[in-house]
């Protein structure tokens, strides 16, 4: 029985690049695994269960006479070999697990920043953060109008929110044209209630130049529920002296640099 088991185990290992890869994925000692392959030792009940779960077979199957087991494997779909996580994609698990602590930030916000498409103008957008399953996602809706009476352009950005080391990261794409990806990093609030969040936005101008740009941004919390139609009607492009935007927000999104600053930095929440 040990020899049949050993042959069956070697057959299952042949679907992988090497025995070393199998040992690495199983996190099993290579000398011990070699004893199984040689037929000198049979694994314990616990180890046998781990092997069967890994290879996707039943315990009674892996103990079959080798000729029967080989036939069984031939008529089944080829065992699926899961790809190992590569260093360049290992961060995905971090992103998927970083939505904890975002519950109090769910809801609607007015977002303010200097327009990349219309330099000198200020945008007020509507942003909505909501939880879907294990993740927190958001939509940002823009209404761009260069001057009163001119045509209004709409943009809708869809993205995901992550909370990492006391910073809120938002990454999105423009869903209507597919020509824009932006990243925003916000400083969270340590108060019990969310008021305003400030940070930086990095993206490319939607104008013909497509110049990469960075701008300060402020999100002003509106609540879990709003009248979306009326709230969107308040979103537009404004002149800084229009009187439509408070002085504290204008100061927070000003893109000036203080003497001696060598980096364009976010301003702390206020």
C-alpha atoms as a PDB file:
ATOM      1  CA  UNK A   1       0.000   0.000   0.000  1.00  0.00           C
ATOM      2  CA  UNK A   2       2.881   2.356   0.761  1.00  0.00           C
ATOM      3  CA  UNK A   3       4.333   1.818  -2.714  1.00  0.00           C
ATOM      4  CA  UNK A   4       1.003   2.567  -4.403  1.00  0.00           C
ATOM      5  CA  UNK A   5       0.620   5.660  -2.266  1.00  0.00           C
ATOM      6  CA  UNK A   6       4.150   6.775  -3.197  1.00  0.00           C
ATOM      7  CA  UNK A   7       3.507   6.288  -6.926  1.00  0.00           C
ATOM      8  CA  UNK A   8       0.213   8.149  -6.688  1.00  0.00           C
ATOM      9  CA  UNK A   9       1.914  10.996  -4.848  1.00  0.00           C
ATOM     10  CA  UNK A  10       4.651  11.233  -7.466  1.00  0.00           C
ATOM     11  CA  UNK A  11       1.982  11.366 -10.195  1.00  0.00           C
ATOM     12  CA  UNK A  12       0.248  14.274  -8.458  1.00  0.00           C
ATOM     13  CA  UNK A  13       3.566  16.083  -8.025  1.00  0.00           C
ATOM     14  CA  UNK A  14       4.225  15.790 -11.762  1.00  0.00           C
ATOM     15  CA  UNK A  15       1.588  18.479 -12.379  1.00  0.00           C
ATOM     16  CA  UNK A  16       3.854  20.992 -10.609  1.00  0.00           C
ATOM     17  CA  UNK A  17       7.170  22.424 -11.695  1.00  0.00           C
ATOM     18  CA  UNK A  18       9.116  20.506  -9.065  1.00  0.00           C
ATOM     19  CA  UNK A  19       8.851  18.610  -5.794  1.00  0.00           C
ATOM     20  CA  UNK A  20      10.498  21.604  -4.141  1.00  0.00           C
ATOM     21  CA  UNK A  21       7.580  23.798  -5.249  1.00  0.00           C
ATOM     22  CA  UNK A  22       5.084  21.333  -3.737  1.00  0.00           C
ATOM     23  CA  UNK A  23       6.977  21.279  -0.433  1.00  0.00           C
ATOM     24  CA  UNK A  24       7.142  25.073  -0.404  1.00  0.00           C
ATOM     25  CA  UNK A  25       3.433  25.473  -0.985  1.00  0.00           C
ATOM     26  CA  UNK A  26       2.545  22.762   1.526  1.00  0.00           C
ATOM     27  CA  UNK A  27       5.088  24.175   3.992  1.00  0.00           C
ATOM     28  CA  UNK A  28       6.327  20.653   4.581  1.00  0.00           C
ATOM     29  CA  UNK A  29       9.856  19.458   5.339  1.00  0.00           C
ATOM     30  CA  UNK A  30      11.538  18.235   2.129  1.00  0.00           C
ATOM     31  CA  UNK A  31      13.341  15.216   3.712  1.00  0.00           C
ATOM     32  CA  UNK A  32      10.048  14.098   5.286  1.00  0.00           C
ATOM     33  CA  UNK A  33       8.238  14.478   1.962  1.00  0.00           C
ATOM     34  CA  UNK A  34      10.963  12.448   0.225  1.00  0.00           C
ATOM     35  CA  UNK A  35      10.230   9.605   2.652  1.00  0.00           C
ATOM     36  CA  UNK A  36       6.609   9.629   1.476  1.00  0.00           C
ATOM     37  CA  UNK A  37       7.736   9.603  -2.155  1.00  0.00           C
ATOM     38  CA  UNK A  38      10.057   6.662  -1.523  1.00  0.00           C
ATOM     39  CA  UNK A  39       7.303   4.545  -0.001  1.00  0.00           C
ATOM     40  CA  UNK A  40       9.199   4.033   3.255  1.00  0.00           C
ATOM     41  CA  UNK A  41       6.727   5.989   5.358  1.00  0.00           C
ATOM     42  CA  UNK A  42       2.995   6.639   5.342  1.00  0.00           C
ATOM     43  CA  UNK A  43       1.898  10.112   6.547  1.00  0.00           C
ATOM     44  CA  UNK A  44      -0.142  10.543   9.690  1.00  0.00           C
ATOM     45  CA  UNK A  45      -3.899  11.000   9.368  1.00  0.00           C
ATOM     46  CA  UNK A  46      -3.499  14.780   9.726  1.00  0.00           C
ATOM     47  CA  UNK A  47      -0.707  14.984   7.120  1.00  0.00           C
ATOM     48  CA  UNK A  48      -2.644  12.728   4.752  1.00  0.00           C
ATOM     49  CA  UNK A  49      -5.650  15.061   4.998  1.00  0.00           C
ATOM     50  CA  UNK A  50      -3.444  18.066   4.191  1.00  0.00           C
ATOM     51  CA  UNK A  51      -1.991  16.298   1.134  1.00  0.00           C
ATOM     52  CA  UNK A  52      -5.434  15.326  -0.163  1.00  0.00           C
ATOM     53  CA  UNK A  53      -6.838  18.823   0.344  1.00  0.00           C
ATOM     54  CA  UNK A  54      -3.850  20.302  -1.484  1.00  0.00           C
ATOM     55  CA  UNK A  55      -4.063  17.978  -4.497  1.00  0.00           C
ATOM     56  CA  UNK A  56      -7.879  17.865  -4.598  1.00  0.00           C
ATOM     57  CA  UNK A  57      -8.335  14.116  -4.130  1.00  0.00           C
ATOM     58  CA  UNK A  58     -10.030  11.933  -1.514  1.00  0.00           C
ATOM     59  CA  UNK A  59      -8.119   9.900   1.047  1.00  0.00           C
ATOM     60  CA  UNK A  60      -9.359   6.564  -0.253  1.00  0.00           C
ATOM     61  CA  UNK A  61      -8.419   7.606  -3.798  1.00  0.00           C
ATOM     62  CA  UNK A  62      -4.778   8.422  -3.088  1.00  0.00           C
ATOM     63  CA  UNK A  63      -4.451   4.969  -1.430  1.00  0.00           C
ATOM     64  CA  UNK A  64      -5.799   3.092  -4.502  1.00  0.00           C
ATOM     65  CA  UNK A  65      -3.620   0.721  -6.486  1.00  0.00           C
ATOM     66  CA  UNK A  66      -1.556   2.897  -8.788  1.00  0.00           C
ATOM     67  CA  UNK A  67      -3.074   1.563 -12.020  1.00  0.00           C
ATOM     68  CA  UNK A  68      -6.582   2.450 -10.829  1.00  0.00           C
ATOM     69  CA  UNK A  69      -5.502   5.852  -9.526  1.00  0.00           C
ATOM     70  CA  UNK A  70      -3.717   6.677 -12.781  1.00  0.00           C
ATOM     71  CA  UNK A  71      -6.866   5.847 -14.736  1.00  0.00           C
ATOM     72  CA  UNK A  72      -8.946   7.953 -12.354  1.00  0.00           C
ATOM     73  CA  UNK A  73      -6.688  10.970 -12.825  1.00  0.00           C
ATOM     74  CA  UNK A  74      -6.700  10.526 -16.627  1.00  0.00           C
ATOM     75  CA  UNK A  75     -10.489  10.712 -16.895  1.00  0.00           C
ATOM     76  CA  UNK A  76     -10.796  13.645 -14.528  1.00  0.00           C
ATOM     77  CA  UNK A  77     -10.099  17.233 -15.550  1.00  0.00           C
ATOM     78  CA  UNK A  78      -6.428  18.042 -15.186  1.00  0.00           C
ATOM     79  CA  UNK A  79      -5.723  19.158 -11.597  1.00  0.00           C
ATOM     80  CA  UNK A  80      -5.733  22.932 -11.400  1.00  0.00           C
ATOM     81  CA  UNK A  81      -2.435  24.337 -10.214  1.00  0.00           C
ATOM     82  CA  UNK A  82      -2.976  27.654  -8.485  1.00  0.00           C
ATOM     83  CA  UNK A  83      -0.460  30.344  -9.312  1.00  0.00           C
ATOM     84  CA  UNK A  84       1.798  31.433  -6.497  1.00  0.00           C
ATOM     85  CA  UNK A  85       1.619  35.043  -5.436  1.00  0.00           C
ATOM     86  CA  UNK A  86       4.422  36.948  -7.101  1.00  0.00           C
ATOM     87  CA  UNK A  87       6.154  39.827  -5.343  1.00  0.00           C
ATOM     88  CA  UNK A  88       4.660  42.314  -7.767  1.00  0.00           C
ATOM     89  CA  UNK A  89       1.089  41.240  -6.866  1.00  0.00           C
ATOM     90  CA  UNK A  90       1.497  40.339  -3.206  1.00  0.00           C
ATOM     91  CA  UNK A  91       0.255  43.831  -2.221  1.00  0.00           C
ATOM     92  CA  UNK A  92      -3.242  42.948  -3.450  1.00  0.00           C
ATOM     93  CA  UNK A  93      -3.967  41.062  -0.231  1.00  0.00           C
ATOM     94  CA  UNK A  94      -3.047  44.184   1.708  1.00  0.00           C
ATOM     95  CA  UNK A  95      -5.476  46.280  -0.318  1.00  0.00           C
ATOM     96  CA  UNK A  96      -8.290  43.764   0.052  1.00  0.00           C
ATOM     97  CA  UNK A  97      -7.843  43.682   3.830  1.00  0.00           C
ATOM     98  CA  UNK A  98      -7.608  47.428   4.403  1.00  0.00           C
ATOM     99  CA  UNK A  99     -11.261  48.473   4.513  1.00  0.00           C
ATOM    100  CA  UNK A 100     -11.521  48.095   8.298  1.00  0.00           C
ATOM    101  CA  UNK A 101     -11.971  51.343  10.197  1.00  0.00           C
ATOM    102  CA  UNK A 102     -13.804  53.116   7.378  1.00  0.00           C
ATOM    103  CA  UNK A 103     -17.362  52.723   8.694  1.00  0.00           C
ATOM    104  CA  UNK A 104     -17.647  56.252  10.086  1.00  0.00           C
ATOM    105  CA  UNK A 105     -16.541  57.698   6.727  1.00  0.00           C
ATOM    106  CA  UNK A 106     -19.382  56.119   4.738  1.00  0.00           C
ATOM    107  CA  UNK A 107     -21.824  58.566   3.194  1.00  0.00           C
ATOM    108  CA  UNK A 108     -21.867  61.663   0.977  1.00  0.00           C
ATOM    109  CA  UNK A 109     -19.373  64.504   0.658  1.00  0.00           C
ATOM    110  CA  UNK A 110     -18.895  67.740  -1.239  1.00  0.00           C
ATOM    111  CA  UNK A 111     -15.397  67.669  -2.692  1.00  0.00           C
ATOM    112  CA  UNK A 112     -13.476  70.880  -3.443  1.00  0.00           C
ATOM    113  CA  UNK A 113     -10.294  71.369  -5.458  1.00  0.00           C
ATOM    114  CA  UNK A 114      -8.838  73.562  -8.192  1.00  0.00           C
ATOM    115  CA  UNK A 115      -9.871  72.259 -11.599  1.00  0.00           C
ATOM    116  CA  UNK A 116      -7.136  70.640 -13.690  1.00  0.00           C
ATOM    117  CA  UNK A 117      -9.136  71.160 -16.887  1.00  0.00           C
ATOM    118  CA  UNK A 118     -10.020  74.831 -16.205  1.00  0.00           C
ATOM    119  CA  UNK A 119      -7.068  76.454 -14.387  1.00  0.00           C
ATOM    120  CA  UNK A 120      -8.172  79.131 -11.953  1.00  0.00           C
ATOM    121  CA  UNK A 121     -11.612  77.562 -11.437  1.00  0.00           C
ATOM    122  CA  UNK A 122     -12.704  75.596  -8.384  1.00  0.00           C
ATOM    123  CA  UNK A 123     -14.759  72.419  -8.586  1.00  0.00           C
ATOM    124  CA  UNK A 124     -17.418  71.309  -6.145  1.00  0.00           C
ATOM    125  CA  UNK A 125     -18.136  67.598  -6.754  1.00  0.00           C
ATOM    126  CA  UNK A 126     -20.330  64.977  -5.103  1.00  0.00           C
ATOM    127  CA  UNK A 127     -18.608  61.914  -3.624  1.00  0.00           C
ATOM    128  CA  UNK A 128     -20.339  58.871  -2.130  1.00  0.00           C
ATOM    129  CA  UNK A 129     -18.536  56.171  -0.100  1.00  0.00           C
ATOM    130  CA  UNK A 130     -20.379  52.903   0.497  1.00  0.00           C
ATOM    131  CA  UNK A 131     -19.553  49.419   1.673  1.00  0.00           C
ATOM    132  CA  UNK A 132     -20.111  46.512  -0.700  1.00  0.00           C
ATOM    133  CA  UNK A 133     -19.248  43.155   0.784  1.00  0.00           C
ATOM    134  CA  UNK A 134     -15.747  43.240   2.237  1.00  0.00           C
ATOM    135  CA  UNK A 135     -14.697  46.444   0.454  1.00  0.00           C
ATOM    136  CA  UNK A 136     -15.490  50.158   0.508  1.00  0.00           C
ATOM    137  CA  UNK A 137     -16.156  51.720  -2.895  1.00  0.00           C
ATOM    138  CA  UNK A 138     -16.977  55.227  -4.015  1.00  0.00           C
ATOM    139  CA  UNK A 139     -18.348  57.310  -6.870  1.00  0.00           C
ATOM    140  CA  UNK A 140     -17.285  60.870  -7.633  1.00  0.00           C
ATOM    141  CA  UNK A 141     -19.551  62.888  -9.919  1.00  0.00           C
ATOM    142  CA  UNK A 142     -18.289  66.084 -11.572  1.00  0.00           C
ATOM    143  CA  UNK A 143     -20.277  68.825 -13.326  1.00  0.00           C
ATOM    144  CA  UNK A 144     -17.840  71.004 -15.261  1.00  0.00           C
ATOM    145  CA  UNK A 145     -18.975  74.306 -16.718  1.00  0.00           C
ATOM    146  CA  UNK A 146     -16.340  76.805 -17.742  1.00  0.00           C
ATOM    147  CA  UNK A 147     -18.718  79.791 -17.628  1.00  0.00           C
ATOM    148  CA  UNK A 148     -22.417  80.319 -16.761  1.00  0.00           C
ATOM    149  CA  UNK A 149     -24.680  79.498 -19.688  1.00  0.00           C
ATOM    150  CA  UNK A 150     -22.110  77.270 -21.385  1.00  0.00           C
ATOM    151  CA  UNK A 151     -22.421  73.531 -21.883  1.00  0.00           C
ATOM    152  CA  UNK A 152     -22.133  71.331 -18.770  1.00  0.00           C
ATOM    153  CA  UNK A 153     -19.791  68.327 -18.981  1.00  0.00           C
ATOM    154  CA  UNK A 154     -20.258  65.352 -16.680  1.00  0.00           C
ATOM    155  CA  UNK A 155     -17.616  62.921 -15.424  1.00  0.00           C
ATOM    156  CA  UNK A 156     -18.184  59.887 -13.215  1.00  0.00           C
ATOM    157  CA  UNK A 157     -15.258  58.294 -11.383  1.00  0.00           C
ATOM    158  CA  UNK A 158     -15.521  54.868  -9.745  1.00  0.00           C
ATOM    159  CA  UNK A 159     -12.978  53.608  -7.257  1.00  0.00           C
ATOM    160  CA  UNK A 160     -12.043  51.814  -4.053  1.00  0.00           C
ATOM    161  CA  UNK A 161     -11.041  53.176  -0.636  1.00  0.00           C
ATOM    162  CA  UNK A 162      -8.276  51.830   1.604  1.00  0.00           C
ATOM    163  CA  UNK A 163      -7.209  52.793   5.120  1.00  0.00           C
ATOM    164  CA  UNK A 164      -3.491  52.164   5.613  1.00  0.00           C
ATOM    165  CA  UNK A 165      -1.359  53.424   8.517  1.00  0.00           C
ATOM    166  CA  UNK A 166      -3.655  56.345   9.383  1.00  0.00           C
ATOM    167  CA  UNK A 167      -4.089  57.541   5.816  1.00  0.00           C
ATOM    168  CA  UNK A 168      -7.095  57.126   3.501  1.00  0.00           C
ATOM    169  CA  UNK A 169      -6.184  56.132  -0.067  1.00  0.00           C
ATOM    170  CA  UNK A 170      -8.683  56.496  -2.921  1.00  0.00           C
ATOM    171  CA  UNK A 171      -7.919  55.165  -6.405  1.00  0.00           C
ATOM    172  CA  UNK A 172     -10.443  55.552  -9.219  1.00  0.00           C
ATOM    173  CA  UNK A 173     -10.991  55.698 -12.984  1.00  0.00           C
ATOM    174  CA  UNK A 174     -13.235  57.828 -15.188  1.00  0.00           C
ATOM    175  CA  UNK A 175     -15.989  55.395 -16.185  1.00  0.00           C
ATOM    176  CA  UNK A 176     -17.585  57.360 -19.063  1.00  0.00           C
ATOM    177  CA  UNK A 177     -14.493  57.937 -21.215  1.00  0.00           C
ATOM    178  CA  UNK A 178     -11.948  55.587 -19.654  1.00  0.00           C
ATOM    179  CA  UNK A 179      -9.178  58.153 -20.137  1.00  0.00           C
ATOM    180  CA  UNK A 180      -8.309  58.989 -16.538  1.00  0.00           C
ATOM    181  CA  UNK A 181      -7.016  57.352 -13.353  1.00  0.00           C
ATOM    182  CA  UNK A 182      -6.583  59.446 -10.222  1.00  0.00           C
ATOM    183  CA  UNK A 183      -5.248  58.858  -6.733  1.00  0.00           C
ATOM    184  CA  UNK A 184      -6.237  60.825  -3.650  1.00  0.00           C
ATOM    185  CA  UNK A 185      -4.630  60.561  -0.212  1.00  0.00           C
ATOM    186  CA  UNK A 186      -6.566  62.043   2.717  1.00  0.00           C
ATOM    187  CA  UNK A 187      -5.703  62.725   6.348  1.00  0.00           C
ATOM    188  CA  UNK A 188      -8.395  61.033   8.471  1.00  0.00           C
ATOM    189  CA  UNK A 189     -10.113  62.680  11.398  1.00  0.00           C
ATOM    190  CA  UNK A 190      -9.526  61.467  14.933  1.00  0.00           C
ATOM    191  CA  UNK A 191     -12.757  63.045  16.167  1.00  0.00           C
ATOM    192  CA  UNK A 192     -15.879  60.973  16.787  1.00  0.00           C
ATOM    193  CA  UNK A 193     -17.736  62.795  13.993  1.00  0.00           C
ATOM    194  CA  UNK A 194     -16.487  63.368  10.474  1.00  0.00           C
ATOM    195  CA  UNK A 195     -16.392  66.995   9.358  1.00  0.00           C
ATOM    196  CA  UNK A 196     -13.828  67.840   6.706  1.00  0.00           C
ATOM    197  CA  UNK A 197     -11.008  65.716   5.299  1.00  0.00           C
ATOM    198  CA  UNK A 198      -8.035  67.239   3.500  1.00  0.00           C
ATOM    199  CA  UNK A 199      -5.344  65.773   1.274  1.00  0.00           C
ATOM    200  CA  UNK A 200      -3.812  65.693  -2.196  1.00  0.00           C
ATOM    201  CA  UNK A 201      -5.125  64.571  -5.604  1.00  0.00           C
ATOM    202  CA  UNK A 202      -2.848  63.362  -8.414  1.00  0.00           C
ATOM    203  CA  UNK A 203      -4.137  63.018 -11.948  1.00  0.00           C
ATOM    204  CA  UNK A 204      -3.885  64.238 -15.530  1.00  0.00           C
ATOM    205  CA  UNK A 205      -5.685  67.234 -16.940  1.00  0.00           C
ATOM    206  CA  UNK A 206      -8.742  66.349 -19.012  1.00  0.00           C
ATOM    207  CA  UNK A 207      -7.811  69.126 -21.426  1.00  0.00           C
ATOM    208  CA  UNK A 208      -5.902  68.472 -24.636  1.00  0.00           C
ATOM    209  CA  UNK A 209      -2.542  68.916 -22.896  1.00  0.00           C
ATOM    210  CA  UNK A 210      -3.102  65.974 -20.516  1.00  0.00           C
ATOM    211  CA  UNK A 211      -0.542  67.443 -18.134  1.00  0.00           C
ATOM    212  CA  UNK A 212       0.006  65.417 -14.933  1.00  0.00           C
ATOM    213  CA  UNK A 213      -1.089  67.645 -12.042  1.00  0.00           C
ATOM    214  CA  UNK A 214      -1.345  67.626  -8.260  1.00  0.00           C
ATOM    215  CA  UNK A 215      -3.813  69.693  -6.265  1.00  0.00           C
ATOM    216  CA  UNK A 216      -4.969  70.051  -2.682  1.00  0.00           C
ATOM    217  CA  UNK A 217      -8.434  68.676  -2.002  1.00  0.00           C
ATOM    218  CA  UNK A 218     -11.035  68.927   0.766  1.00  0.00           C
ATOM    219  CA  UNK A 219     -13.998  66.620   1.372  1.00  0.00           C
ATOM    220  CA  UNK A 220     -16.884  68.083   3.397  1.00  0.00           C
ATOM    221  CA  UNK A 221     -19.142  65.467   5.011  1.00  0.00           C
ATOM    222  CA  UNK A 222     -22.865  65.763   4.263  1.00  0.00           C
ATOM    223  CA  UNK A 223     -24.303  62.650   5.943  1.00  0.00           C
ATOM    224  CA  UNK A 224     -25.410  59.099   5.176  1.00  0.00           C
ATOM    225  CA  UNK A 225     -28.454  60.240   3.162  1.00  0.00           C
ATOM    226  CA  UNK A 226     -28.971  63.269   0.898  1.00  0.00           C
ATOM    227  CA  UNK A 227     -31.363  64.423  -1.793  1.00  0.00           C
ATOM    228  CA  UNK A 228     -29.093  63.453  -4.671  1.00  0.00           C
ATOM    229  CA  UNK A 229     -30.846  65.552  -7.314  1.00  0.00           C
ATOM    230  CA  UNK A 230     -30.688  68.747  -5.248  1.00  0.00           C
ATOM    231  CA  UNK A 231     -27.149  68.033  -4.052  1.00  0.00           C
ATOM    232  CA  UNK A 232     -25.873  67.454  -7.578  1.00  0.00           C
ATOM    233  CA  UNK A 233     -27.493  70.718  -8.661  1.00  0.00           C
ATOM    234  CA  UNK A 234     -25.135  72.503  -6.241  1.00  0.00           C
ATOM    235  CA  UNK A 235     -22.082  70.962  -7.907  1.00  0.00           C
ATOM    236  CA  UNK A 236     -20.376  73.025 -10.562  1.00  0.00           C
ATOM    237  CA  UNK A 237     -17.303  75.081 -11.440  1.00  0.00           C
ATOM    238  CA  UNK A 238     -16.834  78.321  -9.496  1.00  0.00           C
ATOM    239  CA  UNK A 239     -14.653  81.393  -9.464  1.00  0.00           C
ATOM    240  CA  UNK A 240     -12.666  81.758  -6.248  1.00  0.00           C
ATOM    241  CA  UNK A 241     -14.380  85.122  -5.547  1.00  0.00           C
ATOM    242  CA  UNK A 242     -17.899  83.900  -6.380  1.00  0.00           C
ATOM    243  CA  UNK A 243     -18.934  83.799  -2.721  1.00  0.00           C
ATOM    244  CA  UNK A 244     -20.142  80.218  -3.165  1.00  0.00           C
ATOM    245  CA  UNK A 245     -17.222  78.639  -1.287  1.00  0.00           C
ATOM    246  CA  UNK A 246     -16.206  79.420   2.296  1.00  0.00           C
ATOM    247  CA  UNK A 247     -12.910  81.136   3.059  1.00  0.00           C
ATOM    248  CA  UNK A 248     -11.706  78.225   5.220  1.00  0.00           C
ATOM    249  CA  UNK A 249     -12.087  75.829   2.284  1.00  0.00           C
ATOM    250  CA  UNK A 250     -10.448  78.261  -0.127  1.00  0.00           C
ATOM    251  CA  UNK A 251      -7.468  78.505   2.222  1.00  0.00           C
ATOM    252  CA  UNK A 252      -7.296  74.716   2.609  1.00  0.00           C
ATOM    253  CA  UNK A 253      -7.238  74.024  -1.154  1.00  0.00           C
ATOM    254  CA  UNK A 254      -4.887  76.860  -2.087  1.00  0.00           C
ATOM    255  CA  UNK A 255      -1.985  75.433  -4.090  1.00  0.00           C
ATOM    256  CA  UNK A 256       0.704  77.702  -2.681  1.00  0.00           C
ATOM    257  CA  UNK A 257       4.004  76.585  -1.150  1.00  0.00           C
ATOM    258  CA  UNK A 258       5.547  78.164   1.930  1.00  0.00           C
ATOM    259  CA  UNK A 259       9.146  79.444   1.812  1.00  0.00           C
ATOM    260  CA  UNK A 260      11.568  76.604   2.451  1.00  0.00           C
ATOM    261  CA  UNK A 261       9.134  73.844   1.401  1.00  0.00           C
ATOM    262  CA  UNK A 262      10.614  71.387  -1.087  1.00  0.00           C
ATOM    263  CA  UNK A 263       7.564  69.153  -1.498  1.00  0.00           C
ATOM    264  CA  UNK A 264       3.941  69.908  -2.289  1.00  0.00           C
ATOM    265  CA  UNK A 265       2.275  68.807   0.946  1.00  0.00           C
ATOM    266  CA  UNK A 266      -1.278  68.279   2.127  1.00  0.00           C
ATOM    267  CA  UNK A 267      -2.606  70.535   4.857  1.00  0.00           C
ATOM    268  CA  UNK A 268      -3.839  68.931   8.061  1.00  0.00           C
ATOM    269  CA  UNK A 269      -7.534  68.560   8.691  1.00  0.00           C
ATOM    270  CA  UNK A 270      -9.212  71.602  10.231  1.00  0.00           C
END
